[in-house]
C-alpha atoms as an extended CHARMM CRD file, in Angstrom:
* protein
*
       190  EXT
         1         1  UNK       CA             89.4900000000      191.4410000000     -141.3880000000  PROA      1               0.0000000000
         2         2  UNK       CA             88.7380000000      192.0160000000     -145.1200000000  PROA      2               0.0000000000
         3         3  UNK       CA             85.4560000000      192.3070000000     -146.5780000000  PROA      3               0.0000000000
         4         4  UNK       CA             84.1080000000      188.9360000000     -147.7280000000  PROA      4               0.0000000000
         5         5  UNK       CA             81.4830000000      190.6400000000     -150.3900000000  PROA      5               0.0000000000
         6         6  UNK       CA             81.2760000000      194.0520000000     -152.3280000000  PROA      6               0.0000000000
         7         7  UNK       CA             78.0130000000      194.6580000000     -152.9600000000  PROA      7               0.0000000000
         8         8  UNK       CA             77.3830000000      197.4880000000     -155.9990000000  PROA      8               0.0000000000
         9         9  UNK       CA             75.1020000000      199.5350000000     -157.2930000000  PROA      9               0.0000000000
        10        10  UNK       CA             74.1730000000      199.5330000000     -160.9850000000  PROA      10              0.0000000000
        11        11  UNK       CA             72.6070000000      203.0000000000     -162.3800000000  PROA      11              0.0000000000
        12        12  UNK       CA             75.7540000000      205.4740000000     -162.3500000000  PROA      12              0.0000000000
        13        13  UNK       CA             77.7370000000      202.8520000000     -160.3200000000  PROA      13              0.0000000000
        14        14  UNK       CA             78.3650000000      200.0670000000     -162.8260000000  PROA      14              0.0000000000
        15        15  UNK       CA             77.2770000000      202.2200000000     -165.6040000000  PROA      15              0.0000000000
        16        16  UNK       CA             76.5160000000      205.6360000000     -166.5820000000  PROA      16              0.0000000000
        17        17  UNK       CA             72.8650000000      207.2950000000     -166.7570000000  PROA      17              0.0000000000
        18        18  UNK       CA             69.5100000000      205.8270000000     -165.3180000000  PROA      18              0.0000000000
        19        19  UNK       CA             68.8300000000      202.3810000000     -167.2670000000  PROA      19              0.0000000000
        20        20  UNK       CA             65.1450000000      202.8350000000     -166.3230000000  PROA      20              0.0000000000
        21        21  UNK       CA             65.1360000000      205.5600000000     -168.8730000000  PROA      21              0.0000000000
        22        22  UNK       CA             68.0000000000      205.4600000000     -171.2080000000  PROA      22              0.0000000000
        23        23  UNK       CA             67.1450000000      201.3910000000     -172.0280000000  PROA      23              0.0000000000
        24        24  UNK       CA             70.0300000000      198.8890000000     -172.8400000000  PROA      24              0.0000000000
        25        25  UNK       CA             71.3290000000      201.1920000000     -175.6430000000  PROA      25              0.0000000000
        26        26  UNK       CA             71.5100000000      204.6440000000     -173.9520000000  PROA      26              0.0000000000
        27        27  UNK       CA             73.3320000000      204.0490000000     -171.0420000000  PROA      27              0.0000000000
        28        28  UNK       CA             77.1510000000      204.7590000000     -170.7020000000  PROA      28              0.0000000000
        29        29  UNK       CA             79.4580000000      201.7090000000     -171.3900000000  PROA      29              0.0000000000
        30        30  UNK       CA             81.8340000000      201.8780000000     -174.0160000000  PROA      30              0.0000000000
        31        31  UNK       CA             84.8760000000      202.8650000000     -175.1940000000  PROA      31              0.0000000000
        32        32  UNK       CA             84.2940000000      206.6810000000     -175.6900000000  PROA      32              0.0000000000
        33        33  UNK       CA             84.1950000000      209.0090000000     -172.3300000000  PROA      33              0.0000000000
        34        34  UNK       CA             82.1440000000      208.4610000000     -170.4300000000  PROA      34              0.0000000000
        35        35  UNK       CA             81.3710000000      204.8480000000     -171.1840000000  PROA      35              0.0000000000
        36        36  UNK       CA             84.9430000000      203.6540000000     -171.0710000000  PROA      36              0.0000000000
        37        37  UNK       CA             85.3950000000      205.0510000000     -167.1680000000  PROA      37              0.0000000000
        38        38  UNK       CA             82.4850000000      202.5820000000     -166.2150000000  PROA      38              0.0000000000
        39        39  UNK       CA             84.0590000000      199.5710000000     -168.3650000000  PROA      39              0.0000000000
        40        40  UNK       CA             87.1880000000      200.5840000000     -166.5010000000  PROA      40              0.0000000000
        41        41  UNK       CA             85.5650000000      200.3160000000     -163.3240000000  PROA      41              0.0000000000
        42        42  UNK       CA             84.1970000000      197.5210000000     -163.9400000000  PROA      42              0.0000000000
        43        43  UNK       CA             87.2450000000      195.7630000000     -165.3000000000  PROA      43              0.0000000000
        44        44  UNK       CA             88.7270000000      196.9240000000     -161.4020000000  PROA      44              0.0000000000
        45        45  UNK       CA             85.6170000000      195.3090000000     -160.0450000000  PROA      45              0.0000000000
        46        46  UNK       CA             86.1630000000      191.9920000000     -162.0120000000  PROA      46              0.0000000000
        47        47  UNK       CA             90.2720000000      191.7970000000     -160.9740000000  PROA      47              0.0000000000
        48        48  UNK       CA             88.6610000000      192.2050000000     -156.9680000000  PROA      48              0.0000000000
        49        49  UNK       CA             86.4630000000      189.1030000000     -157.5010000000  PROA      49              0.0000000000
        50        50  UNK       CA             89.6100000000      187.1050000000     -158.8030000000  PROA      50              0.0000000000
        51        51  UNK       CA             91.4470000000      187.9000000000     -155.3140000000  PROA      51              0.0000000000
        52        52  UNK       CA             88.2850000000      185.9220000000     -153.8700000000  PROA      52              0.0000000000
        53        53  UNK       CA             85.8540000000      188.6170000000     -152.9840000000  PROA      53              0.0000000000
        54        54  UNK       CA             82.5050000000      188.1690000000     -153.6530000000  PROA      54              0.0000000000
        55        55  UNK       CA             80.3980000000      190.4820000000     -155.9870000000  PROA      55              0.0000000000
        56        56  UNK       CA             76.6510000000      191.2400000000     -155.5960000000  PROA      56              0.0000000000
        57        57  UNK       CA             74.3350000000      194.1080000000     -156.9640000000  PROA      57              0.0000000000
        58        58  UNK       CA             71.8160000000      195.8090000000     -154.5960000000  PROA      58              0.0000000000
        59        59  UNK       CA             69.5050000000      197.8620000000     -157.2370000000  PROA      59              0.0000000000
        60        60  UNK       CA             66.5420000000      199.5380000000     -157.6680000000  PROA      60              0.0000000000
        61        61  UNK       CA             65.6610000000      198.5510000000     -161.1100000000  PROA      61              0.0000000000
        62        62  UNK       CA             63.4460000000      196.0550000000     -162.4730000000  PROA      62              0.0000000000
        63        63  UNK       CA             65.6600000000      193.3080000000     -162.7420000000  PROA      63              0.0000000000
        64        64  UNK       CA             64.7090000000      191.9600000000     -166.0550000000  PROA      64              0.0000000000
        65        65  UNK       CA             66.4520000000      195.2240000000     -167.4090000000  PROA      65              0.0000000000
        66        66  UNK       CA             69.7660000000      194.5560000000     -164.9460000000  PROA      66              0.0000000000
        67        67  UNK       CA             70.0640000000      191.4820000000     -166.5550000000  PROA      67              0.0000000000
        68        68  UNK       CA             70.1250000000      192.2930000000     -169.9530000000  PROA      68              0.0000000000
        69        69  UNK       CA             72.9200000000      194.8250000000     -169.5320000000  PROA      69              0.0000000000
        70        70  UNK       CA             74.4280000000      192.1800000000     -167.9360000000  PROA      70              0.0000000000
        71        71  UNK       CA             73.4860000000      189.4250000000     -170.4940000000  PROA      71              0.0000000000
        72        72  UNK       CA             73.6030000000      191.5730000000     -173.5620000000  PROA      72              0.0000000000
        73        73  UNK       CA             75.4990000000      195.0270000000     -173.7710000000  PROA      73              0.0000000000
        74        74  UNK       CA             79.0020000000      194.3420000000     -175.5940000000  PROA      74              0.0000000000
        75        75  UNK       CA             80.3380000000      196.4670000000     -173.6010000000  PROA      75              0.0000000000
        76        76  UNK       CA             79.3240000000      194.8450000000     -170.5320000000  PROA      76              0.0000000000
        77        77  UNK       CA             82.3990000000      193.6780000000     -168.9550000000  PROA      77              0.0000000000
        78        78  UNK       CA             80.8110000000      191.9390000000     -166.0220000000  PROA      78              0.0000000000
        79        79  UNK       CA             78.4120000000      189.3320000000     -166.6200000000  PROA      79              0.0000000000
        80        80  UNK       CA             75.3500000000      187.7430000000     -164.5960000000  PROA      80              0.0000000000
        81        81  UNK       CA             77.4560000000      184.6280000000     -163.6520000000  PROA      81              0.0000000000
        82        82  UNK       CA             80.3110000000      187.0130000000     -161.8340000000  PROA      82              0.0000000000
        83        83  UNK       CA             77.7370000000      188.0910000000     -159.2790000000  PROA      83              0.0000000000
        84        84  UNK       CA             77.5960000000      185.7930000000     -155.9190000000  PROA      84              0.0000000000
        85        85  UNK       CA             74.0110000000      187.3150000000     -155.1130000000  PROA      85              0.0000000000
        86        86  UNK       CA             71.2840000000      190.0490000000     -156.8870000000  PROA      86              0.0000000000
        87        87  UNK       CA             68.9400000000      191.6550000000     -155.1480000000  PROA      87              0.0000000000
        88        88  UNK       CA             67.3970000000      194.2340000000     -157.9250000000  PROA      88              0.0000000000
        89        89  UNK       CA             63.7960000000      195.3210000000     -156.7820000000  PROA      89              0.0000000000
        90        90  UNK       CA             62.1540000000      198.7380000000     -155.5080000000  PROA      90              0.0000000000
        91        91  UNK       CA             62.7170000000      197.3540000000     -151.6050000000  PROA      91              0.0000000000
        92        92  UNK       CA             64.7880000000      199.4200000000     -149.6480000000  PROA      92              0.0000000000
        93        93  UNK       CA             68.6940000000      198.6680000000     -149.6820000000  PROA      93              0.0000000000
        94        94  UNK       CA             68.9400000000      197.6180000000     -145.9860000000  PROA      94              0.0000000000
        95        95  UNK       CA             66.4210000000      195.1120000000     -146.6570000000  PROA      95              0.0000000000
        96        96  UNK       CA             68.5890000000      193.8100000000     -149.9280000000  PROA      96              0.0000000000
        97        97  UNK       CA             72.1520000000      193.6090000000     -147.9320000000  PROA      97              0.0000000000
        98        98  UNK       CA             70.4610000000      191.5080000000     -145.3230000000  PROA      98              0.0000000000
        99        99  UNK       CA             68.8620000000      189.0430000000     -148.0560000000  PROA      99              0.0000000000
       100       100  UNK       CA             72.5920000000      188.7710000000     -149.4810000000  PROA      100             0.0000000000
       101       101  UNK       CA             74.2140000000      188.4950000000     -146.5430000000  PROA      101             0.0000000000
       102       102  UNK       CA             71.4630000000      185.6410000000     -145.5630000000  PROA      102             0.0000000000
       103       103  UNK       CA             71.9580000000      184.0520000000     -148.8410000000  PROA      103             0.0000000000
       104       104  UNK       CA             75.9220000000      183.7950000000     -149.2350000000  PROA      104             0.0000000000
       105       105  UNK       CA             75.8510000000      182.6600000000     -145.6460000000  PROA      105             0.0000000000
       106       106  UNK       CA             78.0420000000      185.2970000000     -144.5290000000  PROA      106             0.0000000000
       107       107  UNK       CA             77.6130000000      188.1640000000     -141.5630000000  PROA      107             0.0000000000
       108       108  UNK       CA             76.6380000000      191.8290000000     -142.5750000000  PROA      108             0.0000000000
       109       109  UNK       CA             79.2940000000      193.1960000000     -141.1710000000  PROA      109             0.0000000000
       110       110  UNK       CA             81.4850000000      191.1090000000     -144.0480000000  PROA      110             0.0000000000
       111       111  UNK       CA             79.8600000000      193.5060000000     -146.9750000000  PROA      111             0.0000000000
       112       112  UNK       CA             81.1270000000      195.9790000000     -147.7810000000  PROA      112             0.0000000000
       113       113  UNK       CA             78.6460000000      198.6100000000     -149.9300000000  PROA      113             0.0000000000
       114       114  UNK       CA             79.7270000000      200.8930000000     -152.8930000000  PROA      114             0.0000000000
       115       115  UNK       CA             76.4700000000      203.0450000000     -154.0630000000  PROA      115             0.0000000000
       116       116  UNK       CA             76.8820000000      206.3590000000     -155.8810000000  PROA      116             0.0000000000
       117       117  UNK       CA             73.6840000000      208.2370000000     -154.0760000000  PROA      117             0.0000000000
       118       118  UNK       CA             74.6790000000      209.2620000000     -150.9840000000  PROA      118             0.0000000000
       119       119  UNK       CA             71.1490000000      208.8070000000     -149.3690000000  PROA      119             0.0000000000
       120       120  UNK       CA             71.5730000000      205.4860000000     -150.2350000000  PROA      120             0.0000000000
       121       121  UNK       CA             75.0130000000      205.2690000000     -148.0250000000  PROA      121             0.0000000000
       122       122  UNK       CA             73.2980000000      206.9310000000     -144.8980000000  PROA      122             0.0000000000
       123       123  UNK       CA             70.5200000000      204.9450000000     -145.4970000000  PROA      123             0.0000000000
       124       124  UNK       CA             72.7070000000      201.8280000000     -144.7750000000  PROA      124             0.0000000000
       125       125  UNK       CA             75.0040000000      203.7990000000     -141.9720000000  PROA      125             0.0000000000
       126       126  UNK       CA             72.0360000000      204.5130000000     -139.7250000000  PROA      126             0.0000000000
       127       127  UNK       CA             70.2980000000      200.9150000000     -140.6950000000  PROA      127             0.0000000000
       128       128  UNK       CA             73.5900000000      198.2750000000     -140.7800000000  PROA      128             0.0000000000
       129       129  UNK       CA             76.0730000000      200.1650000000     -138.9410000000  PROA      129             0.0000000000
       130       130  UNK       CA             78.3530000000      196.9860000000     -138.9390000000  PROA      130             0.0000000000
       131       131  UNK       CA             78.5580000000      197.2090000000     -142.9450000000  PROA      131             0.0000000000
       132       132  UNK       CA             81.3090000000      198.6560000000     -144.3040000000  PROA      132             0.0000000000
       133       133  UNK       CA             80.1320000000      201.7370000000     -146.6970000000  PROA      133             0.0000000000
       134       134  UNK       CA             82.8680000000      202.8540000000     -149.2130000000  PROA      134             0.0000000000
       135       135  UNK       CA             82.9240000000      206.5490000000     -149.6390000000  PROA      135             0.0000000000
       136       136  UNK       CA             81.7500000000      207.2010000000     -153.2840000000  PROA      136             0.0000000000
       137       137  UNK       CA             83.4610000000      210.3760000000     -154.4510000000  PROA      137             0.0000000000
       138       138  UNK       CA             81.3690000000      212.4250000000     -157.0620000000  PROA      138             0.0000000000
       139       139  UNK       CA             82.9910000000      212.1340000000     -160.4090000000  PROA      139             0.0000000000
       140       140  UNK       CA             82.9190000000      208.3470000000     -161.6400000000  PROA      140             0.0000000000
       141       141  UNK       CA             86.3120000000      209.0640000000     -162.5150000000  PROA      141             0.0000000000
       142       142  UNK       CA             87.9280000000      208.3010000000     -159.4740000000  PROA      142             0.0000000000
       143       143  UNK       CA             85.3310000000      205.6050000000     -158.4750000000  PROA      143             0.0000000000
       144       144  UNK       CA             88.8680000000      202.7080000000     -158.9520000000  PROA      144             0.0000000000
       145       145  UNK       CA             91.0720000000      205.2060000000     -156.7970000000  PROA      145             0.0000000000
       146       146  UNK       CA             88.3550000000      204.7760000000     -153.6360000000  PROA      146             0.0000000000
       147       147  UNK       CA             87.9970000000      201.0660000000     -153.9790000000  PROA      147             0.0000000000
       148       148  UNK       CA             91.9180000000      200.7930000000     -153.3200000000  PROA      148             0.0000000000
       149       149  UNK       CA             92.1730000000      203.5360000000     -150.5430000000  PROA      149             0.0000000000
       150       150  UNK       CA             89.5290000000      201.6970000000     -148.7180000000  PROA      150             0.0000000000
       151       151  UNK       CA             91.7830000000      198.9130000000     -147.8770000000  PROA      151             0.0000000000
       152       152  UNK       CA             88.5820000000      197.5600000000     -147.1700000000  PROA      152             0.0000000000
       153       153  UNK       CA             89.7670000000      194.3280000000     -149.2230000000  PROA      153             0.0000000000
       154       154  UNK       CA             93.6220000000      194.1480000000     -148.2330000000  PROA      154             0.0000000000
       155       155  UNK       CA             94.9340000000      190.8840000000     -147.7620000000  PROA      155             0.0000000000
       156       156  UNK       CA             98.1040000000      189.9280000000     -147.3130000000  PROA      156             0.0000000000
       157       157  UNK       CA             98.5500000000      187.0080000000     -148.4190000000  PROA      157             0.0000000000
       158       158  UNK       CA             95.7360000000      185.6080000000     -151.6310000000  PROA      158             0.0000000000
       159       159  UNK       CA             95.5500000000      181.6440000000     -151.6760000000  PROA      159             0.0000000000
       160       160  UNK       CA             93.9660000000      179.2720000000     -155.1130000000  PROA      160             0.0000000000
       161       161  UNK       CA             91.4020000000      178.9320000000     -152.5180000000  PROA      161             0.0000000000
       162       162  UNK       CA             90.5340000000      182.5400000000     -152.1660000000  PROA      162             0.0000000000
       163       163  UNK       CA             90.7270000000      182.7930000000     -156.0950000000  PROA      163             0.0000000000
       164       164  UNK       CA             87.8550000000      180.3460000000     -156.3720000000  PROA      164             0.0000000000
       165       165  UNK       CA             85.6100000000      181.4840000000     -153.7550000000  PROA      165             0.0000000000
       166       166  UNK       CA             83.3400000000      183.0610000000     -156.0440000000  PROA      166             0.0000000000
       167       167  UNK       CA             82.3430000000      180.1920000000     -158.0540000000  PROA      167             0.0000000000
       168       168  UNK       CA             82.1750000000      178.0190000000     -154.9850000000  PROA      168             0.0000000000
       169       169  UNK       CA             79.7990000000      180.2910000000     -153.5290000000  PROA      169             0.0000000000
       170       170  UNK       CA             77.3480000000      180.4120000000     -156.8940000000  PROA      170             0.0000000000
       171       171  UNK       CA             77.9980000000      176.5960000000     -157.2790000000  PROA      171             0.0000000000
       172       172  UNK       CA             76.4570000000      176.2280000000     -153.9150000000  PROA      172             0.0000000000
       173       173  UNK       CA             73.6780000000      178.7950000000     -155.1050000000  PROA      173             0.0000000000
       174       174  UNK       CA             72.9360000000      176.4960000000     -157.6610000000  PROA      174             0.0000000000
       175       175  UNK       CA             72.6280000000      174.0170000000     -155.4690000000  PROA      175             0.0000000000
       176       176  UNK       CA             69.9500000000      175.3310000000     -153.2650000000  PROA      176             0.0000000000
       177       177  UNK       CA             67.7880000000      176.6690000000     -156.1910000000  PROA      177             0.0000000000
       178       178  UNK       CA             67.6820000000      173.2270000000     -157.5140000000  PROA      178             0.0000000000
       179       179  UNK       CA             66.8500000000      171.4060000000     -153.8830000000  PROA      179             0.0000000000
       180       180  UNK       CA             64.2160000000      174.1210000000     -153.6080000000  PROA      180             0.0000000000
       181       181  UNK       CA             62.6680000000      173.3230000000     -157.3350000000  PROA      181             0.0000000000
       182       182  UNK       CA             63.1830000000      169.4170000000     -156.8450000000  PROA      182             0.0000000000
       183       183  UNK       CA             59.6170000000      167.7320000000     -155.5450000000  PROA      183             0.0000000000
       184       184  UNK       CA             61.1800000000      164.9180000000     -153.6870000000  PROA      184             0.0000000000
       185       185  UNK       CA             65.3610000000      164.4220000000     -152.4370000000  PROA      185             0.0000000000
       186       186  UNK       CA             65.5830000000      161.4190000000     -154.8760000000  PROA      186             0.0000000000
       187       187  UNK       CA             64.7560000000      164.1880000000     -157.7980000000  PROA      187             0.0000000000
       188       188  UNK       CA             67.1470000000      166.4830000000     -156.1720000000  PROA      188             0.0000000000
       189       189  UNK       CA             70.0400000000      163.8620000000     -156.3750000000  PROA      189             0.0000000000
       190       190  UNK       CA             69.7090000000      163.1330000000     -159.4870000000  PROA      190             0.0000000000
C-alpha cells in the first residue's frame, strides 16, 4: 500500500544551507540557482499533499527558527499549516517518526522518510525497519526525480476524500490541542 505520510527534512532537504547558521535570510530559497531547485522541490512536495498524503518535518533545529522560514521567507512555498505533524528538536530521528506516527494515528510502517544525510537514513533503517526510507541522491537537483521513482506514493485511483486528508488530519490536531488546554469538557465544547 502507499505511504500515508512523507516525513522531510528541512536543512538541505526543504532548503539549501544549514539555517542554524545562515539565519532566515542566508539560506537557499529563491528564484536564482540554487534557491529555485528547493522552491521547486518544494512546489513537488506541496502537489503530493494535494493527492492526500500527509506532510511532516523531522528536524534538528530549534524550532522557533523552522517556523519562521516557514511563517516568513517569501520564498517559502510551504507553509506551517501544510504540515500534518513537526517534530523539530535535537532528539534523535527515530524517536521523532514514532511521536508522528503516534500523533497522526497512523502505523510507522505508513511513513515514508526523505532526509538528505545519509546517517540520518541508516539511522532510521537499523531503528524502524518497517519505514519506508527514500533514497536521497546527492545533488538537490534530482531530489523531485527520486520522490516519483519511489512509487512509494502510487495510487491508482485519488478520491475528494484523499484530497482532503490533510486538513482533516490537522483539524483533528486542533482538536486535541484544545481538549488538552481546556480545564473542564464543558470549556472544551464550547
Amino acid at each position: 500500500p502507499p505511504c500515508k505520510c512523507l516525513v522531510v527534512d528541512c536543512d538541505d532537504t526543504l532548503w539549501g544551507g544549514i539555517l542554524g547558521e545562515e539565519g532566515l535570510g542566508g539560506i537557499n530559497l529563491g528564484e536564482e540557482y540554487p534557491g529555485n531547485v528547493f522552491k521547486n522541490f518544494q512546489r513537488k512536495l506541496l502537489s503530493i499533499k494535494d493527492r492526500g498524503v500527509l506532510l511532516a518535518v523531522a528536524s534538528k533545529n530549534n524550532e522557533a527558527e523552522v517556523i519562521e522560514v516557514f511563517e516568513n521567507h517569501p520564498d517559502s512555498i510551504l507553509k506551517l499549516n501544510d504540515f500534518s505533524a513537526m517534530q523539530v528538536h535535537w532528539n534523535d530521528k527515530a524517536t521523532s517518526l514514532v511521536k508522528i506516527a503516534e500523533e497522526l494515528d497512523i502505523s510507522v510502517d505508513a511513513l515514508a522518510f526523505f532526509d538528505d544525510n545519509p546517517v540520518e537514513r541508516d539511522w532510521i533503517r537499523s531503528q524502524l525497519p518497517e519505514v519506508t526510507v527514500l533514497d536521497v541522491p546527492e545533488s538537490p537537483l534530482e531530489y523531485i526525480h527520486a520522490l516519483e521513482e519511489s512509487s512509494a506514493f502510487d495510487q491508482l485511483i485519488i478520491t475528494a476524500e484523499d484530497r482532503v486528508r490533510p486538513q482533516m488530519y490537522q483539524e483533528q490536531l486542533y482538536r486535541k490541542r484544545l481538549e488538552n488546554q481546556s480545564i473542564s469538557v464543558e470549556a472544551f465544547l464550547e
